[in-house]
Amino acid sequence: MAKEHPILETRDLTIRFGGHVAVDHVSCAFERGTLTAIVGPNGAGKTTYFNLISGQLSATSGAVLLNGETITRLSVPERTDRGIGRAFQLTNLFPTLSVRENVRLVAQAKARKGFDLFTVAESHVELLERADHVLSEVRLIDQADQTVSVLPHGDQRKLEVALLIALGPQVLMFDEPTAGMSVDEVPVILELIQKLKSDMDRTILLVEHKMDVIRTLADRIIVLHNGALVADGEPSEVIALPIVQEAYLGKAPASSGEVA
Amino acid sequence: MLTRLLSGDTPRSGLLTALLLIVLISLAFAPFLFPGTKSLETAARICIFIVLVASYDLLLGYAGIVSFAHTMFFGIGAYGTALALSTTGPNYGSLIWGTAAGAGVAALFALAIGLFSLRVKAIFFAMVTLAVASAFAVLVSQMSWLTGGEDGLNYKIPRELTPAFKLIKAKVFDVSINGKILAYYLVFFAAAILFLVMLRIVNSPFGRTLKAVRDNAFRAEAIGYRVVWYRTTATVLSAVMAALAGSLLAIWLRYTGPATTLSMEIMIDILLMVVIGGMGTLYGAVLGATLFILAQTYLQNLMGVAAEATSAVPVFSTLVAPERWLLWLGVLFILSIYFFPTGIVGRLRAGRA
Ligand SMILES: Nc1ncnc2c1ncn2[C@@H]1O[C@H](COP(=O)(O)OP(=O)(O)OP(=O)(O)O)[C@@H](O)[C@H]1O
Ligand SMILES: [Mg+2]
């Protein structure tokens, strides 16, 4: 039998905006059932890296592979169908629809019922149940009937996560999921992410600035800096690296030296 | 049962329910409630425009797509039926194949325009529909050997649908049941069925997806919906419905010409009716079309009466002179859009405590 492929891999993935290289030859493989934290200063290219993986941007060069298959040229919904899911750094919801409808639409997409023209949407009880189940998990069930645009920012962030959880893909990418949430809500979301990894054996990529969060959740940290992958390893190792200390914690490097 | 017929999409406002019932009952019994040729013409026009406006709302209100080709699809349906009736004779066979051909051609056109231009920016789609619709109107007026040009086509329809045909000798409520009344009921029931079909479509998983695409196409793609296909399908469905409305008009008028189907004026009327009624509600199409056509038909008369009654008051009577009816119609629109930005239906539903 052939060697088992990593679930997700990027090879020399690069994108240029004019003269600016936002993601610079990033090669990295992600194993099934792991949680990798992606860190780096503002503008390092973390969100852009996600956009290249989930297809919102097309790479200038390099490749994205899912289960060993190249998906670099596929469209966003095609990648979603194959199991790549994404939550956004800037909340990105269906604003005039209700909270429940937002999640129901995801369940409906997953069940591939979008082209069902002649049944009443509300009659698909299983989709509504699925939506309510996810809303209970993220503790939004009491707001289920509200219109998204009037929801407080923190709740919109929770809904953003809820949409990805409802989609339940093989690879989940969270882009600063807890930013803008109140302190008592953060643990709920982190616990959910933890559960996705351990119970569901999903692969998770997490962009996060909070070091304590990363320490508790991540199996591995990769560091992006000016679009390039500058460090990769165990959380404790990577956090100790001078470049991370400097960029992240605002500390002067303990010693000067190159990092791999 | 009724809720199922309405696909679970009830009016959700007492006043709205009442208004819709008034329209429904008035249209259902129009030949008896409002006898006379002019009022029957108006009632049939309202039925046809409810379908036409609802089909436009499917596109504009639900899918968020601006199209200027809606009258083109309306015209394709009308010319399909008209050409069939004039070439293969005034029988039901012609009526059916003409209507089906019109709907089919409309679907193909919509598919082509959709696939060609819905991939790119929304404004591009609007421009393409404007260009195609203008070109189509020119083509129809040039190809007079086929379409009758600017004069249009006069043709016969099956005899059972004409005034010459008497269904029963006796009169019902003093109205003789002739073919014209049968034709009216053909229009009425066809319009009712088409409206209910559209109500089902907008409340189906597909209709819900359209709203999602309208709200945030970027996210819709990210959760797996192929936005272009949804937009294209909505365009095709809307075009087919518009074509069927056109066929009804062709049957009703026994005449089809550019002025009754293809004109830009009708396109603007449709837009106004959707906005006045309330975008994205479908029931808005019913109220928008009804009010607009009533105003269009009777405002002039009403103003004539007002001008005469106030002939002693110098400035006022000139202001309400019947020639100025269009001005007043314009004023009414501006006021209604100003006071009801979400349309009549939006306003009524929001008013509910
Ligand atoms: N579509 C685009 N066109 C031009 N430049 C872009 C585009 N998207 C991102 N960039 C640039 O690429 C760089 C990386 O941006 P990116 O959003 O990926 O950073 P980030 O690591 O996610 O930062 P943050 O922590 O602030 O979210 C920035 O300099 C940004 O201005
Ligand atoms: Mg970012």
PDB file of N, CA and C and ligand atoms in Angstrom, chain A residues 17 20 22 41-48 57 89 176 209, ligand 1:
ATOM      1  N   PHE A  17       0.814  40.027  -4.470  1.00  0.00           N
ATOM      2  CA  PHE A  17      -0.086  41.139  -4.817  1.00  0.00           C
ATOM      3  C   PHE A  17       0.806  42.230  -5.372  1.00  0.00           C
ATOM      4  N   HIS A  20       4.258  42.759  -3.775  1.00  0.00           N
ATOM      5  CA  HIS A  20       4.252  42.265  -2.403  1.00  0.00           C
ATOM      6  C   HIS A  20       3.961  40.773  -2.360  1.00  0.00           C
ATOM      7  N   ALA A  22       2.676  38.055  -0.296  1.00  0.00           N
ATOM      8  CA  ALA A  22       1.940  37.939   0.963  1.00  0.00           C
ATOM      9  C   ALA A  22       2.099  36.561   1.585  1.00  0.00           C
ATOM     10  N   PRO A  41       2.852  38.069  13.363  1.00  0.00           N
ATOM     11  CA  PRO A  41       2.372  39.430  13.601  1.00  0.00           C
ATOM     12  C   PRO A  41       1.304  39.850  12.591  1.00  0.00           C
ATOM     13  N   ASN A  42       0.658  40.951  12.833  1.00  0.00           N
ATOM     14  CA  ASN A  42      -0.338  41.473  11.888  1.00  0.00           C
ATOM     15  C   ASN A  42       0.280  41.639  10.507  1.00  0.00           C
ATOM     16  N   GLY A  43      -0.446  41.177   9.509  1.00  0.00           N
ATOM     17  CA  GLY A  43       0.043  41.312   8.143  1.00  0.00           C
ATOM     18  C   GLY A  43       1.037  40.242   7.746  1.00  0.00           C
ATOM     19  N   ALA A  44       1.202  39.211   8.593  1.00  0.00           N
ATOM     20  CA  ALA A  44       2.181  38.159   8.299  1.00  0.00           C
ATOM     21  C   ALA A  44       1.727  37.269   7.146  1.00  0.00           C
ATOM     22  N   GLY A  45       0.426  37.257   6.870  1.00  0.00           N
ATOM     23  CA  GLY A  45      -0.074  36.429   5.776  1.00  0.00           C
ATOM     24  C   GLY A  45      -0.896  35.235   6.239  1.00  0.00           C
ATOM     25  N   LYS A  46      -1.319  35.227   7.492  1.00  0.00           N
ATOM     26  CA  LYS A  46      -2.069  34.082   8.027  1.00  0.00           C
ATOM     27  C   LYS A  46      -3.416  33.931   7.331  1.00  0.00           C
ATOM     28  N   THR A  47      -4.157  35.044   7.270  1.00  0.00           N
ATOM     29  CA  THR A  47      -5.467  34.987   6.619  1.00  0.00           C
ATOM     30  C   THR A  47      -5.312  34.679   5.134  1.00  0.00           C
ATOM     31  N   THR A  48      -4.297  35.252   4.526  1.00  0.00           N
ATOM     32  CA  THR A  48      -4.062  34.996   3.111  1.00  0.00           C
ATOM     33  C   THR A  48      -3.742  33.516   2.873  1.00  0.00           C
ATOM     34  N   LEU A  57      -8.661  32.893  -2.702  1.00  0.00           N
ATOM     35  CA  LEU A  57      -7.621  33.477  -3.551  1.00  0.00           C
ATOM     36  C   LEU A  57      -6.954  32.344  -4.321  1.00  0.00           C
ATOM     37  N   GLN A  89     -12.214  35.670   9.870  1.00  0.00           N
ATOM     38  CA  GLN A  89     -11.723  36.609  10.877  1.00  0.00           C
ATOM     39  C   GLN A  89     -12.690  37.772  11.029  1.00  0.00           C
ATOM     40  N   GLU A 176      -8.859  33.460  14.220  1.00  0.00           N
ATOM     41  CA  GLU A 176      -9.095  34.230  15.451  1.00  0.00           C
ATOM     42  C   GLU A 176     -10.550  34.121  15.912  1.00  0.00           C
ATOM     43  N   HIS A 209      -4.104  34.727  18.553  1.00  0.00           N
ATOM     44  CA  HIS A 209      -3.087  35.588  19.145  1.00  0.00           C
ATOM     45  C   HIS A 209      -2.854  35.282  20.612  1.00  0.00           C
TER      46      HIS A 209
HETATM   47  N1  LIG C   1      -6.478  40.932  -1.673  1.00  0.00           N
HETATM   48  C1  LIG C   1      -5.339  41.550  -1.320  1.00  0.00           C
HETATM   49  N2  LIG C   1      -4.766  42.469  -2.155  1.00  0.00           N
HETATM   50  C2  LIG C   1      -3.619  43.079  -1.814  1.00  0.00           C
HETATM   51  N3  LIG C   1      -2.957  42.844  -0.672  1.00  0.00           N
HETATM   52  C3  LIG C   1      -3.464  41.957   0.190  1.00  0.00           C
HETATM   53  C4  LIG C   1      -4.685  41.266  -0.086  1.00  0.00           C
HETATM   54  N4  LIG C   1      -4.966  40.432   0.950  1.00  0.00           N
HETATM   55  C5  LIG C   1      -3.960  40.608   1.829  1.00  0.00           C
HETATM   56  N5  LIG C   1      -3.059  41.508   1.381  1.00  0.00           N
HETATM   57  C6  LIG C   1      -1.829  41.901   2.066  1.00  0.00           C
HETATM   58  O1  LIG C   1      -1.153  40.723   2.412  1.00  0.00           O
HETATM   59  C7  LIG C   1      -0.556  40.863   3.679  1.00  0.00           C
HETATM   60  C8  LIG C   1      -0.982  39.752   4.576  1.00  0.00           C
HETATM   61  O2  LIG C   1      -2.321  39.970   5.002  1.00  0.00           O
HETATM   62  P1  LIG C   1      -3.120  38.947   5.922  1.00  0.00           P
HETATM   63  O3  LIG C   1      -4.480  39.481   6.054  1.00  0.00           O
HETATM   64  O4  LIG C   1      -2.968  37.582   5.386  1.00  0.00           O
HETATM   65  O5  LIG C   1      -2.363  39.060   7.315  1.00  0.00           O
HETATM   66  P2  LIG C   1      -2.698  38.353   8.691  1.00  0.00           P
HETATM   67  O6  LIG C   1      -1.520  37.587   9.060  1.00  0.00           O
HETATM   68  O7  LIG C   1      -3.972  37.623   8.600  1.00  0.00           O
HETATM   69  O8  LIG C   1      -2.836  39.614   9.639  1.00  0.00           O
HETATM   70  P3  LIG C   1      -3.828  39.869  10.888  1.00  0.00           P
HETATM   71  O9  LIG C   1      -3.180  39.287  12.074  1.00  0.00           O
HETATM   72  O10 LIG C   1      -3.879  41.345  10.955  1.00  0.00           O
HETATM   73  O11 LIG C   1      -5.125  39.275  10.563  1.00  0.00           O
HETATM   74  C9  LIG C   1      -0.910  42.250   4.188  1.00  0.00           C
HETATM   75  O12 LIG C   1       0.176  43.108   3.910  1.00  0.00           O
HETATM   76  C10 LIG C   1      -2.106  42.619   3.376  1.00  0.00           C
HETATM   77  O13 LIG C   1      -2.182  44.002   3.201  1.00  0.00           O
END
